[in-house]
mmCIF file of C-alpha atoms in Angstrom:
data_model
loop_
_atom_site.group_PDB
_atom_site.id
_atom_site.type_symbol
_atom_site.label_atom_id
_atom_site.label_comp_id
_atom_site.label_asym_id
_atom_site.label_seq_id
_atom_site.Cartn_x
_atom_site.Cartn_y
_atom_site.Cartn_z
ATOM 1 C CA ASP F 1 -96.561 -16.244 -150.052
ATOM 2 C CA THR F 2 -94.084 -18.957 -150.965
ATOM 3 C CA ALA F 3 -94.946 -20.474 -154.347
ATOM 4 C CA VAL F 4 -92.741 -23.591 -154.247
ATOM 5 C CA SER F 5 -91.317 -24.650 -150.901
ATOM 6 C CA GLN F 6 -88.916 -27.427 -149.980
ATOM 7 C CA THR F 7 -87.827 -28.946 -146.701
ATOM 8 C CA PRO F 8 -85.257 -29.287 -145.392
ATOM 9 C CA LYS F 9 -83.004 -26.565 -146.779
ATOM 10 C CA TYR F 10 -79.859 -28.398 -145.631
ATOM 11 C CA LEU F 11 -79.305 -32.103 -145.170
ATOM 12 C CA VAL F 12 -76.039 -33.601 -143.925
ATOM 13 C CA THR F 13 -75.946 -37.359 -143.566
ATOM 14 C CA GLN F 14 -73.732 -40.433 -143.652
ATOM 15 C CA MET F 15 -73.284 -42.788 -146.579
ATOM 16 C CA GLY F 16 -75.786 -45.599 -146.576
ATOM 17 C CA ASN F 17 -78.544 -43.655 -144.845
ATOM 18 C CA ASP F 18 -82.033 -43.086 -146.246
ATOM 19 C CA LYS F 19 -83.424 -39.558 -146.446
ATOM 20 C CA SER F 20 -86.451 -37.704 -147.793
ATOM 21 C CA ILE F 21 -86.982 -34.228 -149.197
ATOM 22 C CA LYS F 22 -90.445 -32.697 -149.317
ATOM 23 C CA CYS F 23 -91.855 -30.228 -151.830
ATOM 24 C CA GLU F 24 -95.101 -28.308 -151.965
ATOM 25 C CA GLN F 25 -96.463 -25.807 -154.476
ATOM 26 C CA ASN F 26 -99.410 -23.464 -153.981
ATOM 27 C CA LEU F 27 -99.612 -22.279 -157.586
ATOM 28 C CA GLY F 28 -102.292 -24.743 -158.635
ATOM 29 C CA HIS F 29 -99.942 -26.247 -161.222
ATOM 30 C CA ASP F 30 -100.495 -29.682 -162.700
ATOM 31 C CA THR F 31 -96.842 -30.646 -163.148
ATOM 32 C CA MET F 32 -93.996 -30.936 -160.671
ATOM 33 C CA TYR F 33 -90.332 -31.779 -161.186
ATOM 34 C CA TRP F 34 -87.195 -32.763 -159.344
ATOM 35 C CA TYR F 35 -83.836 -31.480 -160.592
ATOM 36 C CA LYS F 36 -80.289 -32.173 -159.416
ATOM 37 C CA GLN F 37 -77.677 -29.403 -159.610
ATOM 38 C CA ASP F 38 -74.069 -30.481 -159.261
ATOM 39 C CA SER F 39 -71.080 -28.500 -158.036
ATOM 40 C CA LYS F 40 -70.509 -27.140 -161.553
ATOM 41 C CA LYS F 41 -74.084 -25.809 -161.617
ATOM 42 C CA PHE F 42 -75.261 -28.334 -164.190
ATOM 43 C CA LEU F 43 -79.028 -28.565 -163.679
ATOM 44 C CA LYS F 44 -80.425 -31.919 -164.756
ATOM 45 C CA ILE F 45 -84.005 -33.100 -164.618
ATOM 46 C CA MET F 46 -84.618 -36.277 -162.634
ATOM 47 C CA PHE F 47 -88.384 -36.752 -162.533
ATOM 48 C CA SER F 48 -91.560 -35.116 -163.693
ATOM 49 C CA TYR F 49 -95.070 -35.770 -162.394
ATOM 50 C CA ASN F 50 -98.328 -34.635 -163.928
ATOM 51 C CA ASN F 51 -101.424 -34.873 -161.763
ATOM 52 C CA LYS F 52 -99.735 -37.437 -159.507
ATOM 53 C CA GLU F 53 -98.547 -39.586 -162.417
ATOM 54 C CA LEU F 54 -94.919 -40.092 -163.389
ATOM 55 C CA ILE F 55 -94.250 -38.833 -166.917
ATOM 56 C CA ILE F 56 -90.467 -38.413 -167.011
ATOM 57 C CA ASN F 57 -87.833 -40.556 -165.345
ATOM 58 C CA GLU F 58 -84.431 -39.572 -166.641
ATOM 59 C CA THR F 59 -82.142 -42.571 -166.033
ATOM 60 C CA VAL F 60 -82.037 -41.973 -162.317
ATOM 61 C CA PRO F 61 -80.810 -44.837 -160.078
ATOM 62 C CA ASN F 62 -83.703 -46.703 -158.522
ATOM 63 C CA ARG F 63 -82.401 -45.640 -155.107
ATOM 64 C CA PHE F 64 -84.308 -42.452 -155.853
ATOM 65 C CA SER F 65 -88.058 -42.789 -155.523
ATOM 66 C CA PRO F 66 -90.428 -39.880 -156.013
ATOM 67 C CA LYS F 67 -93.908 -39.899 -154.533
ATOM 68 C CA SER F 68 -96.777 -37.561 -155.255
ATOM 69 C CA PRO F 69 -99.598 -37.866 -152.711
ATOM 70 C CA ASP F 70 -101.531 -35.116 -154.510
ATOM 71 C CA LYS F 71 -100.779 -32.690 -157.310
ATOM 72 C CA ALA F 72 -99.531 -30.020 -154.897
ATOM 73 C CA HIS F 73 -96.874 -32.254 -153.346
ATOM 74 C CA LEU F 74 -93.910 -34.161 -154.748
ATOM 75 C CA ASN F 75 -91.523 -35.813 -152.318
ATOM 76 C CA LEU F 76 -88.178 -37.453 -153.048
ATOM 77 C CA HIS F 77 -86.919 -40.412 -151.071
ATOM 78 C CA ILE F 78 -83.317 -41.526 -151.446
ATOM 79 C CA ASN F 79 -82.151 -44.928 -150.218
ATOM 80 C CA SER F 80 -78.589 -45.982 -149.430
ATOM 81 C CA LEU F 81 -77.093 -42.548 -149.965
ATOM 82 C CA GLU F 82 -73.759 -42.363 -151.800
ATOM 83 C CA LEU F 83 -71.061 -39.677 -151.868
ATOM 84 C CA GLY F 84 -72.020 -38.822 -155.457
ATOM 85 C CA ASP F 85 -75.523 -37.917 -154.352
ATOM 86 C CA SER F 86 -74.136 -34.738 -152.762
ATOM 87 C CA ALA F 87 -75.712 -31.882 -154.703
ATOM 88 C CA VAL F 88 -78.475 -29.316 -154.538
ATOM 89 C CA TYR F 89 -81.911 -30.736 -155.302
ATOM 90 C CA PHE F 90 -84.537 -28.408 -156.678
ATOM 91 C CA CYS F 91 -88.234 -28.939 -156.886
ATOM 92 C CA ALA F 92 -90.123 -27.036 -159.576
ATOM 93 C CA SER F 93 -93.630 -26.789 -160.953
ATOM 94 C CA SER F 94 -95.260 -25.685 -164.180
ATOM 95 C CA GLN F 95 -98.764 -25.273 -165.462
ATOM 96 C CA GLU F 96 -98.629 -28.086 -168.018
ATOM 97 C CA SER F 97 -96.250 -30.788 -169.137
ATOM 98 C CA LEU F 98 -97.065 -31.029 -172.842
ATOM 99 C CA ALA F 99 -94.597 -28.307 -173.751
ATOM 100 C CA LEU F 100 -91.720 -26.525 -172.092
ATOM 101 C CA GLU F 101 -93.660 -24.277 -169.744
ATOM 102 C CA THR F 102 -92.229 -21.714 -167.377
ATOM 103 C CA GLN F 103 -90.697 -23.565 -164.450
ATOM 104 C CA TYR F 104 -91.136 -22.180 -160.944
ATOM 105 C CA PHE F 105 -88.325 -23.403 -158.721
ATOM 106 C CA GLY F 106 -88.129 -23.912 -154.989
ATOM 107 C CA PRO F 107 -85.172 -22.657 -152.923
ATOM 108 C CA GLY F 108 -83.332 -25.971 -153.107
ATOM 109 C CA THR F 109 -82.171 -28.622 -150.627
ATOM 110 C CA ARG F 110 -78.421 -28.832 -150.132
ATOM 111 C CA LEU F 111 -77.530 -32.467 -149.545
ATOM 112 C CA LEU F 112 -74.090 -33.408 -148.285
ATOM 113 C CA VAL F 113 -73.258 -37.086 -147.935
ATOM 114 C CA LEU F 114 -70.239 -37.839 -145.734
ATOM 115 C CA GLU R 1 -78.950 -36.766 -176.139
ATOM 116 C CA ASN R 2 -80.322 -33.241 -175.698
ATOM 117 C CA GLN R 3 -77.655 -30.653 -174.944
ATOM 118 C CA VAL R 4 -77.403 -26.966 -174.139
ATOM 119 C CA GLU R 5 -74.023 -25.219 -174.074
ATOM 120 C CA HIS R 6 -73.218 -21.738 -172.766
ATOM 121 C CA SER R 7 -70.594 -19.222 -173.762
ATOM 122 C CA PRO R 8 -68.731 -17.787 -171.998
ATOM 123 C CA HIS R 9 -68.759 -19.705 -168.729
ATOM 124 C CA PHE R 10 -67.720 -16.614 -166.796
ATOM 125 C CA LEU R 11 -68.248 -12.911 -167.434
ATOM 126 C CA GLY R 12 -66.881 -10.000 -165.396
ATOM 127 C CA PRO R 13 -67.961 -6.636 -166.803
ATOM 128 C CA GLN R 14 -67.685 -3.308 -165.084
ATOM 129 C CA GLN R 15 -70.818 -1.597 -163.807
ATOM 130 C CA GLY R 16 -72.519 0.197 -166.680
ATOM 131 C CA ASP R 17 -71.117 -2.067 -169.399
ATOM 132 C CA VAL R 18 -73.121 -4.365 -171.672
ATOM 133 C CA ALA R 19 -72.917 -8.049 -170.751
ATOM 134 C CA SER R 20 -73.240 -10.431 -173.659
ATOM 135 C CA MET R 21 -73.745 -14.182 -173.390
ATOM 136 C CA SER R 22 -75.114 -16.930 -175.577
ATOM 137 C CA CYS R 23 -76.151 -20.547 -175.655
ATOM 138 C CA THR R 24 -76.485 -23.212 -178.301
ATOM 139 C CA TYR R 25 -78.861 -26.138 -178.120
ATOM 140 C CA SER R 26 -79.268 -29.516 -179.700
ATOM 141 C CA VAL R 27 -82.610 -31.041 -178.839
ATOM 142 C CA SER R 28 -84.696 -33.689 -180.542
ATOM 143 C CA ARG R 29 -87.949 -31.712 -180.493
ATOM 144 C CA PHE R 30 -87.737 -27.964 -180.037
ATOM 145 C CA ASN R 31 -90.681 -26.251 -178.395
ATOM 146 C CA ASN R 32 -89.273 -23.003 -177.050
ATOM 147 C CA LEU R 33 -86.170 -21.565 -175.447
ATOM 148 C CA GLN R 34 -86.141 -19.956 -172.034
ATOM 149 C CA TRP R 35 -83.672 -17.893 -170.064
ATOM 150 C CA TYR R 36 -83.417 -18.202 -166.291
ATOM 151 C CA ARG R 37 -81.430 -16.361 -163.679
ATOM 152 C CA GLN R 38 -80.118 -17.975 -160.501
ATOM 153 C CA ASN R 39 -78.859 -15.920 -157.583
ATOM 154 C CA THR R 40 -76.495 -17.582 -155.118
ATOM 155 C CA GLY R 41 -78.320 -19.879 -152.730
ATOM 156 C CA MET R 42 -81.628 -19.670 -154.565
ATOM 157 C CA GLY R 43 -83.550 -21.510 -157.241
ATOM 158 C CA PRO R 44 -83.545 -20.376 -160.873
ATOM 159 C CA LYS R 45 -86.092 -17.754 -161.830
ATOM 160 C CA HIS R 46 -87.650 -17.506 -165.279
ATOM 161 C CA LEU R 47 -86.727 -14.378 -167.245
ATOM 162 C CA LEU R 48 -88.269 -14.847 -170.686
ATOM 163 C CA SER R 49 -89.301 -17.362 -173.345
ATOM 164 C CA MET R 50 -88.870 -17.342 -177.132
ATOM 165 C CA TYR R 51 -90.563 -19.560 -179.669
ATOM 166 C CA SER R 52 -89.071 -19.352 -183.159
ATOM 167 C CA ALA R 53 -85.837 -18.333 -184.884
ATOM 168 C CA GLY R 54 -85.673 -14.585 -185.388
ATOM 169 C CA TYR R 55 -87.770 -13.949 -182.281
ATOM 170 C CA GLU R 56 -86.532 -11.009 -180.217
ATOM 171 C CA LYS R 57 -87.632 -10.066 -176.752
ATOM 172 C CA GLN R 58 -86.850 -7.112 -174.535
ATOM 173 C CA LYS R 59 -87.555 -7.029 -170.839
ATOM 174 C CA GLY R 60 -86.185 -4.026 -169.013
ATOM 175 C CA ARG R 61 -82.424 -4.041 -169.578
ATOM 176 C CA LEU R 62 -82.533 -7.575 -170.981
ATOM 177 C CA ASN R 63 -82.510 -8.152 -174.725
ATOM 178 C CA ALA R 64 -82.711 -11.674 -176.089
ATOM 179 C CA THR R 65 -82.684 -13.094 -179.579
ATOM 180 C CA LEU R 66 -83.513 -16.604 -180.695
ATOM 181 C CA LEU R 67 -81.328 -17.882 -183.500
ATOM 182 C CA LYS R 68 -81.363 -21.184 -185.283
ATOM 183 C CA ASN R 69 -80.005 -23.599 -182.651
ATOM 184 C CA GLY R 70 -78.999 -20.829 -180.239
ATOM 185 C CA SER R 71 -79.820 -17.675 -178.369
ATOM 186 C CA SER R 72 -78.085 -14.482 -177.302
ATOM 187 C CA LEU R 73 -78.803 -12.510 -174.152
ATOM 188 C CA TYR R 74 -77.621 -8.963 -173.619
ATOM 189 C CA ILE R 75 -77.885 -7.026 -170.381
ATOM 190 C CA THR R 76 -77.351 -3.313 -170.860
ATOM 191 C CA ALA R 77 -75.920 -0.997 -168.201
ATOM 192 C CA VAL R 78 -75.150 -3.913 -165.869
ATOM 193 C CA GLN R 79 -75.434 -3.317 -162.150
ATOM 194 C CA PRO R 80 -73.893 -5.268 -159.245
ATOM 195 C CA GLU R 81 -77.355 -6.708 -158.501
ATOM 196 C CA ASP R 82 -77.316 -8.363 -161.948
ATOM 197 C CA SER R 83 -74.573 -10.678 -160.672
ATOM 198 C CA ALA R 84 -75.959 -14.194 -160.955
ATOM 199 C CA THR R 85 -75.778 -17.290 -163.116
ATOM 200 C CA TYR R 86 -77.838 -17.130 -166.297
ATOM 201 C CA PHE R 87 -79.214 -20.344 -167.777
ATOM 202 C CA CYS R 88 -80.691 -21.188 -171.106
ATOM 203 C CA ALA R 89 -83.210 -24.043 -171.245
ATOM 204 C CA SER R 90 -84.864 -25.751 -174.154
ATOM 205 C CA GLY R 91 -87.539 -28.358 -174.443
ATOM 206 C CA GLY R 92 -86.725 -31.386 -176.447
ATOM 207 C CA SER R 93 -89.384 -34.080 -176.363
ATOM 208 C CA TYR R 94 -90.940 -32.106 -173.499
ATOM 209 C CA ILE R 95 -87.905 -32.798 -171.318
ATOM 210 C CA PRO R 96 -86.463 -29.510 -170.057
ATOM 211 C CA THR R 97 -82.753 -29.405 -170.800
ATOM 212 C CA PHE R 98 -80.604 -26.804 -169.066
ATOM 213 C CA GLY R 99 -77.034 -25.780 -169.734
ATOM 214 C CA ARG R 100 -74.388 -25.106 -167.083
ATOM 215 C CA GLY R 101 -74.981 -21.384 -167.352
ATOM 216 C CA THR R 102 -72.898 -18.224 -167.567
ATOM 217 C CA SER R 103 -71.745 -16.806 -164.246
ATOM 218 C CA LEU R 104 -71.915 -13.019 -164.328
ATOM 219 C CA ILE R 105 -70.078 -10.946 -161.753
ATOM 220 C CA VAL R 106 -70.431 -7.192 -162.149
ATOM 221 C CA HIS R 107 -67.565 -5.137 -160.750
ATOM 222 C CA PRO R 108 -68.492 -1.753 -159.222
#
């Protein structure tokens, strides 16, 4: 059984387009995250949600908007895509958010903006 | 700003050798330090967590030590399947901070 799943796995699009990435976890965790990994493998947190509420927003452009319809899902919508948005985006979940808990990562979505 | 730095960036031991890597961290509120492994094309996978300086943990061929402001990870008798990128992560102010990792390629 897949613990954290993301769709799509690959996303190739033109500058200026709007796109969404979906994430689902079946671990029963309360907290979900979005990370961005650049070409040098630097993994940086973007957002964190706990029980559908935003608790971390790490200076991400407001073109990025996360949405959590329920605690098992955290989607990421990106408006007006730019070349610099090309990266791998990982969804993750953990049991709690009050401390650094073990993060369970999805397989990633490889976004290429042309 | 919270930071985690890895050393070395790349490691290329021969099969059977010991691979040694480390990280240093500077975070505003330390909670614990974690090591993750990322295989090509996949998401990082948690290996182990450590909570206070002096803490040592062994998991199979992995041996990790938590130092003040850093951690060392040793992999004994490395195998080609150990080839991956190894990340250190620390929690400052409950914001997970990852480094860029050490890329390990084991030569047969």
